[in-house]
Short mmCIF file of C-alpha atoms in Angstrom, two decimals:
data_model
loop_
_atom_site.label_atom_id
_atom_site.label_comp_id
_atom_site.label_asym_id
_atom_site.label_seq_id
_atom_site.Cartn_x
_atom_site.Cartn_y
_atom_site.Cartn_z
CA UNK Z 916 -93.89 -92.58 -94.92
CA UNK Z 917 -90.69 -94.34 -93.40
CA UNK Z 918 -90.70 -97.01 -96.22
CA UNK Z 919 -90.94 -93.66 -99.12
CA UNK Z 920 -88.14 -92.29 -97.74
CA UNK Z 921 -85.73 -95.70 -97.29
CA UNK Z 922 -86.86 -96.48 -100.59
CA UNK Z 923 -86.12 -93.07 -101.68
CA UNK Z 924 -83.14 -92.92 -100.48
CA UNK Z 925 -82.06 -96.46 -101.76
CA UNK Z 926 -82.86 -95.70 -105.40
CA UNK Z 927 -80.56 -92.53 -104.99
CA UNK Z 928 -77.71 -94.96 -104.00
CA UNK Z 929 -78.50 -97.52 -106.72
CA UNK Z 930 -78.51 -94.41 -109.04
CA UNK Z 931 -75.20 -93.45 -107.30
CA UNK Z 932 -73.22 -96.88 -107.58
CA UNK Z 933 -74.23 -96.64 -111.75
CA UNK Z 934 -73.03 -93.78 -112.22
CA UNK Z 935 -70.06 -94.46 -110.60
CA UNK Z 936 -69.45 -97.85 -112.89
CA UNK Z 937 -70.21 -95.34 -116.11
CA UNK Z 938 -67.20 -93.44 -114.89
CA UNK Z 939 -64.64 -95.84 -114.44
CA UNK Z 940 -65.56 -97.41 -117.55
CA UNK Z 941 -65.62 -93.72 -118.96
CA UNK Z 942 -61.92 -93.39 -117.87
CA UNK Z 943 -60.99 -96.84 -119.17
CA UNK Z 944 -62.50 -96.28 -122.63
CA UNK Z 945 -61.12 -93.07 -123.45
CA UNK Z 946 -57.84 -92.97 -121.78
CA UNK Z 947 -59.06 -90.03 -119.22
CA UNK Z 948 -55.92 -89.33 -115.94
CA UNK Z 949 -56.93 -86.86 -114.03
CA UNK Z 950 -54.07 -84.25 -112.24
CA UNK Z 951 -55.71 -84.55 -109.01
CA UNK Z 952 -58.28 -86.26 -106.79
CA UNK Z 953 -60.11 -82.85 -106.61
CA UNK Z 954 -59.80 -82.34 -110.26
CA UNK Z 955 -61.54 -86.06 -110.51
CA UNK Z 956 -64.11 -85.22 -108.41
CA UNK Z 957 -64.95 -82.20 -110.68
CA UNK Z 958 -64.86 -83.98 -113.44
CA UNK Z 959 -66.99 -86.79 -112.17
CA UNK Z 960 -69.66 -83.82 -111.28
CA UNK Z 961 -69.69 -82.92 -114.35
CA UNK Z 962 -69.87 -86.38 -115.87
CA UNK Z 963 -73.02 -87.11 -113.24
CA UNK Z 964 -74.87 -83.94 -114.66
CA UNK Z 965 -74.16 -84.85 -118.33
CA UNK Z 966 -75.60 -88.31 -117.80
CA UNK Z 967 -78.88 -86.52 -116.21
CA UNK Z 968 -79.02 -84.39 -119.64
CA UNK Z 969 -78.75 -87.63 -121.58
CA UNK Z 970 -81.01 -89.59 -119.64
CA UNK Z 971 -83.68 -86.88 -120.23
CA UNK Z 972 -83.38 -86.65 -123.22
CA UNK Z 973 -83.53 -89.97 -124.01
CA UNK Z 974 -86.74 -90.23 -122.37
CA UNK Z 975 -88.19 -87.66 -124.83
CA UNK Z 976 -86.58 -89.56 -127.88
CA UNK Z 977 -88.49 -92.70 -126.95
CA UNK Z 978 -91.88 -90.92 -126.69
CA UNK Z 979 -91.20 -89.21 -130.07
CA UNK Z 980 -90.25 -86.21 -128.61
CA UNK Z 981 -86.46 -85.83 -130.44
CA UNK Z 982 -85.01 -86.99 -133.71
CA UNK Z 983 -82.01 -88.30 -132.34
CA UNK Z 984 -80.35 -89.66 -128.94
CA UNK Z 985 -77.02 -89.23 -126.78
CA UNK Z 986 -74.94 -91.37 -125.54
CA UNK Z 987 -71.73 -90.77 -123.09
CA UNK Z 988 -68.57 -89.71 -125.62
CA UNK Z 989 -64.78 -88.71 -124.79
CA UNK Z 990 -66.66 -85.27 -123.99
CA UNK Z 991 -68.74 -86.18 -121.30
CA UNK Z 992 -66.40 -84.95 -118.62
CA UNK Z 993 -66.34 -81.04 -120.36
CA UNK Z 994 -69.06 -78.80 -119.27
CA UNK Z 995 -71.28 -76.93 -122.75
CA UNK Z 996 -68.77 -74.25 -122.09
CA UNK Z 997 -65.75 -76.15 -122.25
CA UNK Z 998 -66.69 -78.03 -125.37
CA UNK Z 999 -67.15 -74.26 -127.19
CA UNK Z 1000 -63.74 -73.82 -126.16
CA UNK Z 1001 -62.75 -77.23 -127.70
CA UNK Z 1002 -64.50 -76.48 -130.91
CA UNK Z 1003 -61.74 -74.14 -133.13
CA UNK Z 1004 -62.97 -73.35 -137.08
CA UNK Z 1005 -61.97 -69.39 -137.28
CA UNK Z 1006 -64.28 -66.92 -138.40
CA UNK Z 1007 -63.81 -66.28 -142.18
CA UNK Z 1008 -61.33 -63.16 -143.03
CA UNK Z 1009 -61.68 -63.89 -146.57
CA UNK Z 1010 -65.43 -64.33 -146.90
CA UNK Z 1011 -66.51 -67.15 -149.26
CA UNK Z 1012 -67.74 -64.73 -151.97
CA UNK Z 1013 -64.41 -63.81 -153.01
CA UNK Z 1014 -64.13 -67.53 -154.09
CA UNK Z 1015 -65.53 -68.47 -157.51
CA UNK Z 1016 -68.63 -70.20 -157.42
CA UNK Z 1017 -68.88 -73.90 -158.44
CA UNK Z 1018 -71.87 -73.92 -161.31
CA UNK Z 1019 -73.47 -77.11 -161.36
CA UNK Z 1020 -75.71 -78.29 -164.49
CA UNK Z 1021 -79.00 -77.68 -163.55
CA UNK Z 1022 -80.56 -80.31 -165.73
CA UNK Z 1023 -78.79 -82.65 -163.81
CA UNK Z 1024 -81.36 -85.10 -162.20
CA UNK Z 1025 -80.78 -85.14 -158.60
CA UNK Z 1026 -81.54 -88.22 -156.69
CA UNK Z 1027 -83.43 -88.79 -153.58
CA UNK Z 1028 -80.69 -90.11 -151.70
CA UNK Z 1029 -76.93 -90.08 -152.60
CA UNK Z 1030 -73.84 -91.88 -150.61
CA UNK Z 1031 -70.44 -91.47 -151.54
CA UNK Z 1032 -69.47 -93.83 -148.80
CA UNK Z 1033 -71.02 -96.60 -151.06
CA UNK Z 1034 -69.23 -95.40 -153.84
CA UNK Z 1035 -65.68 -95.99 -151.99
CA UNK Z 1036 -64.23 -92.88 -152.10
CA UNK Z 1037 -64.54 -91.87 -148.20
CA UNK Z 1038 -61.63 -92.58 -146.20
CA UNK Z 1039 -61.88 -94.13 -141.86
CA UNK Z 1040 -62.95 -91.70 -139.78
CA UNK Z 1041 -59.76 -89.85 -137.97
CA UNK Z 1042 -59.68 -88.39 -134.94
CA UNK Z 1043 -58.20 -84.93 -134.24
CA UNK Z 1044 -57.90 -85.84 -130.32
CA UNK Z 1045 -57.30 -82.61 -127.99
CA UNK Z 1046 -56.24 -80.82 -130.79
CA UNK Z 1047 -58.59 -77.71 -132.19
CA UNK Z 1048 -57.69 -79.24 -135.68
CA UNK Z 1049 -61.05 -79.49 -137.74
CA UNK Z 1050 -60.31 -77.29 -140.14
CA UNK Z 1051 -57.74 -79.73 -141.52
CA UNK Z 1052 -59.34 -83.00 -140.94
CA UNK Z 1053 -62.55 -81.52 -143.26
CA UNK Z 1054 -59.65 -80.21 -145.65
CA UNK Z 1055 -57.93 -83.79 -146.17
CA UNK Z 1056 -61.33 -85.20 -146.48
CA UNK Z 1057 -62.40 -83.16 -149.47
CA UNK Z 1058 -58.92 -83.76 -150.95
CA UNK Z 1059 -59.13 -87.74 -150.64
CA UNK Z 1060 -62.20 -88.18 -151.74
CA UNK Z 1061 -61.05 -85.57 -155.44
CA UNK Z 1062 -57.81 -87.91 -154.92
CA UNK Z 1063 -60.56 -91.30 -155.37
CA UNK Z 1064 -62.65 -90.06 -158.05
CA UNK Z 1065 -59.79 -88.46 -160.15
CA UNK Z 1066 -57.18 -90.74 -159.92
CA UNK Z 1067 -58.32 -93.43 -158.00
CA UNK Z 1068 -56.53 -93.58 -155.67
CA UNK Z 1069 -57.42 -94.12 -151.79
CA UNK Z 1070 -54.38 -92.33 -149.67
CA UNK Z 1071 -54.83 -90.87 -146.69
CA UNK Z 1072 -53.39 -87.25 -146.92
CA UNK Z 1073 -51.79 -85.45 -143.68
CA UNK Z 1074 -53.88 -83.17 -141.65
CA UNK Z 1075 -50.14 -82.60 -139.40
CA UNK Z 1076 -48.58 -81.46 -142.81
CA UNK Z 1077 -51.49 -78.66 -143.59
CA UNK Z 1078 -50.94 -77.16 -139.37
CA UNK Z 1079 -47.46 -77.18 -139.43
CA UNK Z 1080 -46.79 -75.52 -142.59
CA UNK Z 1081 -50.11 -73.20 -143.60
CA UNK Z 1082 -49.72 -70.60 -141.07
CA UNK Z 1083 -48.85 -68.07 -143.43
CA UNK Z 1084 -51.76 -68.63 -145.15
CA UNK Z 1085 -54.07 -67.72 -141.39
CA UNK Z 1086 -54.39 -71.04 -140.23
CA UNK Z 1087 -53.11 -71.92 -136.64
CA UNK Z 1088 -52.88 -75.22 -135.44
CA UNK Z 1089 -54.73 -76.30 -132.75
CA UNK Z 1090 -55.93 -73.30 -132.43
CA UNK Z 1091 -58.27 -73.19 -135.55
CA UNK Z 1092 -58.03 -72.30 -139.24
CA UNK Z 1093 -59.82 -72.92 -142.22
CA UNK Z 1094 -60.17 -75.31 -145.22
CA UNK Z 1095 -60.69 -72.47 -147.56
CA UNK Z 1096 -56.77 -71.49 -146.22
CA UNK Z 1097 -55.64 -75.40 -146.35
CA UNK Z 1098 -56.66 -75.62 -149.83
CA UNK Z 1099 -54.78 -72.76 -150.73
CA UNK Z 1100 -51.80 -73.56 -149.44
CA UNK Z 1101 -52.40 -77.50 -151.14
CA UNK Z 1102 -52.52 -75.16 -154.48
CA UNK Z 1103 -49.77 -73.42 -154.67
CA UNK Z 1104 -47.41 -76.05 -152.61
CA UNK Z 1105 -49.06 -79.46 -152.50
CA UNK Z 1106 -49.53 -81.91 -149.71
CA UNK Z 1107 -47.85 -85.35 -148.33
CA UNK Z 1108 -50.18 -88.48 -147.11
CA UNK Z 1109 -50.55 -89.22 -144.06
CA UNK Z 1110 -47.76 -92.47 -143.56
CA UNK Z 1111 -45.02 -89.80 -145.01
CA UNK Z 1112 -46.01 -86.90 -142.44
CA UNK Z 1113 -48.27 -88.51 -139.53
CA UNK Z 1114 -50.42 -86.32 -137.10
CA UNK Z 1115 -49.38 -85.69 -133.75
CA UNK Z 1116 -51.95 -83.13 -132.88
CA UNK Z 1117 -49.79 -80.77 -131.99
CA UNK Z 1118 -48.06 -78.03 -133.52
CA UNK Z 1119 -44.60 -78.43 -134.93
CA UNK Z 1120 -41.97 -76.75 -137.37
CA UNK Z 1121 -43.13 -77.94 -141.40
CA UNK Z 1122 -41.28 -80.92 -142.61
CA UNK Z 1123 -43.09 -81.13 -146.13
CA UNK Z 1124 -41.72 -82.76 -148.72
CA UNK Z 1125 -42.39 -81.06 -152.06
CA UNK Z 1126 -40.71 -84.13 -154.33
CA UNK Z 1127 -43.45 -86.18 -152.65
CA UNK Z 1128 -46.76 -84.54 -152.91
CA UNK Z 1129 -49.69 -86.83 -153.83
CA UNK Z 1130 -51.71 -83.92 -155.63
CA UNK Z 1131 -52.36 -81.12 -156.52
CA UNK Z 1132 -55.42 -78.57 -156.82
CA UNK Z 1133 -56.35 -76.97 -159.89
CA UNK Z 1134 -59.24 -74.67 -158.41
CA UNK Z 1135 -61.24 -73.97 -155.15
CA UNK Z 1136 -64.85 -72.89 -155.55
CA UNK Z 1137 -67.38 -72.09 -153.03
CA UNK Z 1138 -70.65 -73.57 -152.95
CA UNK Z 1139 -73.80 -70.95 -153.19
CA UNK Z 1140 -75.42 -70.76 -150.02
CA UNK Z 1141 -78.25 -73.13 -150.52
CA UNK Z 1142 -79.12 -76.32 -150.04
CA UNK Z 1143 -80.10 -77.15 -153.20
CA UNK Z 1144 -77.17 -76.36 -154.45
CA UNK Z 1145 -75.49 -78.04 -151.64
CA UNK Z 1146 -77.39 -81.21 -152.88
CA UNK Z 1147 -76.68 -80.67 -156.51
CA UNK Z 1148 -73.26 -80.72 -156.00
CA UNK Z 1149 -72.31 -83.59 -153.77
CA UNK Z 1150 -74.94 -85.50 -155.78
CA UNK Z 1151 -73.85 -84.62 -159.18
CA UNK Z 1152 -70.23 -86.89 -158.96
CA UNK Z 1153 -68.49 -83.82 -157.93
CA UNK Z 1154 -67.14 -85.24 -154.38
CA UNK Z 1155 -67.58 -84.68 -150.88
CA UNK Z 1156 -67.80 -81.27 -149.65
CA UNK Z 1157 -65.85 -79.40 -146.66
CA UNK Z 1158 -68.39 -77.55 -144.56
CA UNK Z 1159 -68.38 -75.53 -141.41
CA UNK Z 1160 -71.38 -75.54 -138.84
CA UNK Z 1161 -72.17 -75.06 -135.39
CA UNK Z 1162 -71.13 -77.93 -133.57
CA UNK Z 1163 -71.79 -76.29 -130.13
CA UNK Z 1164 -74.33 -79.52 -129.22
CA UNK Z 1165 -72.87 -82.04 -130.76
CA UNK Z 1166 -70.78 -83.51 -127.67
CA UNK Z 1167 -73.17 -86.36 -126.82
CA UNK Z 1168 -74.52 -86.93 -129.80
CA UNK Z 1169 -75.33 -90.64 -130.30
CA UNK Z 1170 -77.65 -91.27 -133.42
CA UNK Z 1171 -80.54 -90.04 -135.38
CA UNK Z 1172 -81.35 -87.07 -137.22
CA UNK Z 1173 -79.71 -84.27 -135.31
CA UNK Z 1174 -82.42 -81.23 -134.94
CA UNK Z 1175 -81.48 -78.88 -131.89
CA UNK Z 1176 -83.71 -76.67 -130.35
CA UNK Z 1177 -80.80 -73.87 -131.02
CA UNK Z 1178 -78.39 -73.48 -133.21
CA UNK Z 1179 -76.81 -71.14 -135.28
CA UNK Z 1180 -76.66 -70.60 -138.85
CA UNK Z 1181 -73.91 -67.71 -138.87
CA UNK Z 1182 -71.74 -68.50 -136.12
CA UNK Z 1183 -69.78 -72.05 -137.27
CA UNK Z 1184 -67.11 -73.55 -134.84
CA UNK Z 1185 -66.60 -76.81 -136.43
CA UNK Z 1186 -65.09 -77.88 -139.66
CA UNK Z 1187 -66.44 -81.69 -141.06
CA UNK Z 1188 -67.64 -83.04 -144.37
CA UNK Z 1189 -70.47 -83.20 -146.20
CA UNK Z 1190 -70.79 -86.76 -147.83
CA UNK Z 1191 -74.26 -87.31 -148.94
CA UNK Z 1192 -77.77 -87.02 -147.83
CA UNK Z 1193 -80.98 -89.28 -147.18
CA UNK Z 1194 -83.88 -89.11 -145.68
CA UNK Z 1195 -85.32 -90.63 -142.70
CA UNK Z 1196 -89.41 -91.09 -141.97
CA UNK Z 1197 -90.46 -87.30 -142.18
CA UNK Z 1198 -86.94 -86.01 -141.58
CA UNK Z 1199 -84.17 -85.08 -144.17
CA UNK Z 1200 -80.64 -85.29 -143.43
CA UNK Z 1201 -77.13 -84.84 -144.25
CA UNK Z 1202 -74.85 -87.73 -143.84
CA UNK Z 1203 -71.87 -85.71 -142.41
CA UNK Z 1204 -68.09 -87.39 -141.25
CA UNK Z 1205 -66.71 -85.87 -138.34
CA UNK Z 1206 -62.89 -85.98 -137.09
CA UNK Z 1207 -63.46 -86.86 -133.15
CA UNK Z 1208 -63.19 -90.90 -134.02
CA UNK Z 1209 -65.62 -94.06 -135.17
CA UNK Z 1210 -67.03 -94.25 -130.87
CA UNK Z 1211 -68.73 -90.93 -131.53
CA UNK Z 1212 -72.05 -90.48 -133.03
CA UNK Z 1213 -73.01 -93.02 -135.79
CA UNK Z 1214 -69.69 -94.59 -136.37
CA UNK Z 1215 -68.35 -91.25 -136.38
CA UNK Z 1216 -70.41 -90.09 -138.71
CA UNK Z 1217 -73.71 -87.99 -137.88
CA UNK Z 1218 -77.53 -87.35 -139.74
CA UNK Z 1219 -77.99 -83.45 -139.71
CA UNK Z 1220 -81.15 -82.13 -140.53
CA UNK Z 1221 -81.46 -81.10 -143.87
CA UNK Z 1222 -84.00 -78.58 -145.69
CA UNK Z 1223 -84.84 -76.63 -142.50
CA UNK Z 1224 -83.75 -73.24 -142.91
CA UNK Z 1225 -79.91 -74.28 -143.10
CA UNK Z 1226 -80.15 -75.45 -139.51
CA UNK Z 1227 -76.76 -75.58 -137.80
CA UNK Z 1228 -74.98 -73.40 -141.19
CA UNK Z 1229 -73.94 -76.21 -143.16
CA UNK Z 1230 -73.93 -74.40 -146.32
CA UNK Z 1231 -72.51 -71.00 -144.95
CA UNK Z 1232 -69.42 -72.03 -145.59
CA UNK Z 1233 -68.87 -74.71 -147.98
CA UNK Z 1234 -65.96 -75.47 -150.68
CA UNK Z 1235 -64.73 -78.02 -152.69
CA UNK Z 1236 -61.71 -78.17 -155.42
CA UNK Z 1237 -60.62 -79.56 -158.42
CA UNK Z 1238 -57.21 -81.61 -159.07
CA UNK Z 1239 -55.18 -81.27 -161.82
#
C-alpha cells in the first residue's frame, strides 16, 4: 500500500513539474505578463485545467472517439466563459434577407472538393490579437480574394481602416460589428490596404484616404441559407465567402474535422471565411481561415464539419460582393 501511494504521489509531481514547463513555454510563446503573482497563479489554474480538457480529449481522438484534437493556443489561460467574452460578431439588426440573394447557375457542375488557397487568391492568415475585431478580418478577406480574381491583384486591405471609420454604419471596433456593415461602408466610400492604414487593434479616429482606395464594391448579396448553395457558390469561381458561426469551442482547437457535441446554429459570435471544402474519410468539411494567427488550429486555418444540419451556423449568415 505504502509503495501505491509514493508512487501515487510521485506521478502527481511529475505531472506537476510538466505542466509547469507548458506554462513557461506558454508565456514565452505568446507574449503572456501577468499584473500580479496572484493574477499568475489564476491564470496558471486555469491553464492546468485546460490542459486536463485537452488531454482527455485527446485520449478519445486516438481511440476514434473525436474528429479532431486540441492543442494549447494563446487562449489557454481564459476560462470557456472568458473566451465568449473574447468572441465579438454582433447580432444582425439588418437581417440577411433584406440583402439580395446571390443566384448561382444551377447547371453548374460542382466538384467534390474545391480550394481557393490553391488557386492563389487567399491572403496569410492575420491575427486580430486582443481585439474583438472578426467582423473585419472576415470582411478584408472576402474583399482580397474579389480583389485576386477580378483584378489580380494580391493586396492586403486594412481591417484598422473598416473599425475606425464604419461606425456609422453599426460596427464598433473591438467591440464587434459585422461584414454585412463593412461592406457597406467599402461601397459607398472604399477602402485603403493594409501598408497605407496598418492595424493596431485598437480603436482610433478614421484616417482614410479616399484618393487611395484599392476598390470598390459593386453589390453585396447574401448567400441562401443552405449548404448547397453555400457550396455552389464558393465552388462556382465566385470567391471566398464571409461567414459568421459559433466559435464558442474553438479556443483549443488543434486539427481535424471540428464536430462539437454543442453548438449553435442561430447564435454566431465569430466572423471568418469560408474558402473551400473537402472531405475527409466519412467526414465533410469546410476549409475555413480564421483571424487569431498561423499557431492556431491548422495553420490558422480550421476543417468544420460540413453537411450536418449547418452545425456551428456557417451559412446563417453568409455574404459575398462584387467589384466594379
Amino acid at each position: 500500500m505504502k509503495v501505491l501511494v509514493v508512487l501515487a504521489l510521485t506521478l502527481v509531481a511529475v505531472h506537476a513539474a510538466s505542466d509547469q514547463e507548458l506554462w513557461n513555454q506558454f508565456k514565452v510563446d505568446h507574449g503572456k505578463a501577468y499584473r500580479s503573482f496572484r493574477d499568475e497563479q489564476a491564470r496558471f489554474t486555469i491553464f492546468q485545467s485546460n490542459l486536463r480538457t485537452i488531454e482527455q480529449h485527446n485520449a478519445k481522438y486516438e481511440n476514434g472517439e473525436e474528429t479532431y484534437y486540441l492543442k494549447v493556443t494563446q487562449f489557454a489561460d481564459m476560462t470557456p466563459e472568458e473566451f465568449k467574452d473574447f468572441l465579438a460578431l454582433q447580432e444582425e439588426s439588418k437581417p440577411n434577407l433584406d440583402l439580395e440573394v446571390l443566384e448561382v447557375d444551377s447547371t453548374v457542375a460542382v466538384p467534390d472538393s474545391f480550394d481557393w488557397r490553391s488557386q492563389g487568391v487567399v491572403l496569410e492568415v492575420k491575427n486580430q490579437g486582443q481585439c474583438g475585431s472578426c467582423w473585419s478580418f472576415s470582411a478584408t478577406g472576402c474583399l482580397e480574394g474579389q480583389n485576386a480574381i477580378k483584378h489580380n491583384q494580391h493586396i492586403s486591405l486594412s481591417e484598422q481602416n473598416l473599425m475606425d471609420c464604419s461606425r456609422s454604419y453599426g460596427n464598433n471596433g473591438c467591440s464587434g460589428g459585422l461584414m454585412t456593415n463593412a461592406f457597406f461602408y467599402v461601397k459607398d466610400h472604399g477602402i485603403n490596404s493594409e501598408a497605407k492604414y496598418p492595424y493596431e487593434g485598437r480603436l482610433q479616429a478614421c484616417r482614410y484616404d479616399s484618393g487611395q482606395s484599392i476598390l470598390h464594391i459593386d453589390n453585396v448579396y447574401t448567400v441562401k441559407q443552405s449548404e448547397d448553395a453555400l457550396q455552389a457558390v464558393v465552388a462556382a469561381q465566385l470567391g471566398p465567402v464571409a461567414v459568421g458561426v459559433d466559435a464558442s469551442s474553438f479556443s483549443l482547437y488543434g486539427g481535424g474535422v471540428f464536430n462539437p457535441n454543442s453548438c449553435s446554429s442561430s447564435s454566431l459570435n465569430h466572423g471568418v471565411l469560408a474558402v473551400g471544402y473537402g472531405r475527409d474519410g466519412n467526414n465533410d468539411y469546410w476549409i475555413v481561415k480564421n483571424s487569431w494567427g498561423a499557431g492556431w488550429g491548422e495553420n490558422g486555418y480550421i476543417k468544420m464539419i460540413r453537411n450536418h444540419g449547418n452545425r456551428c451556423g456557417i451559412v446563417s449568415m453568409a455574404s459575398i460582393v462584387s467589384l466594379k
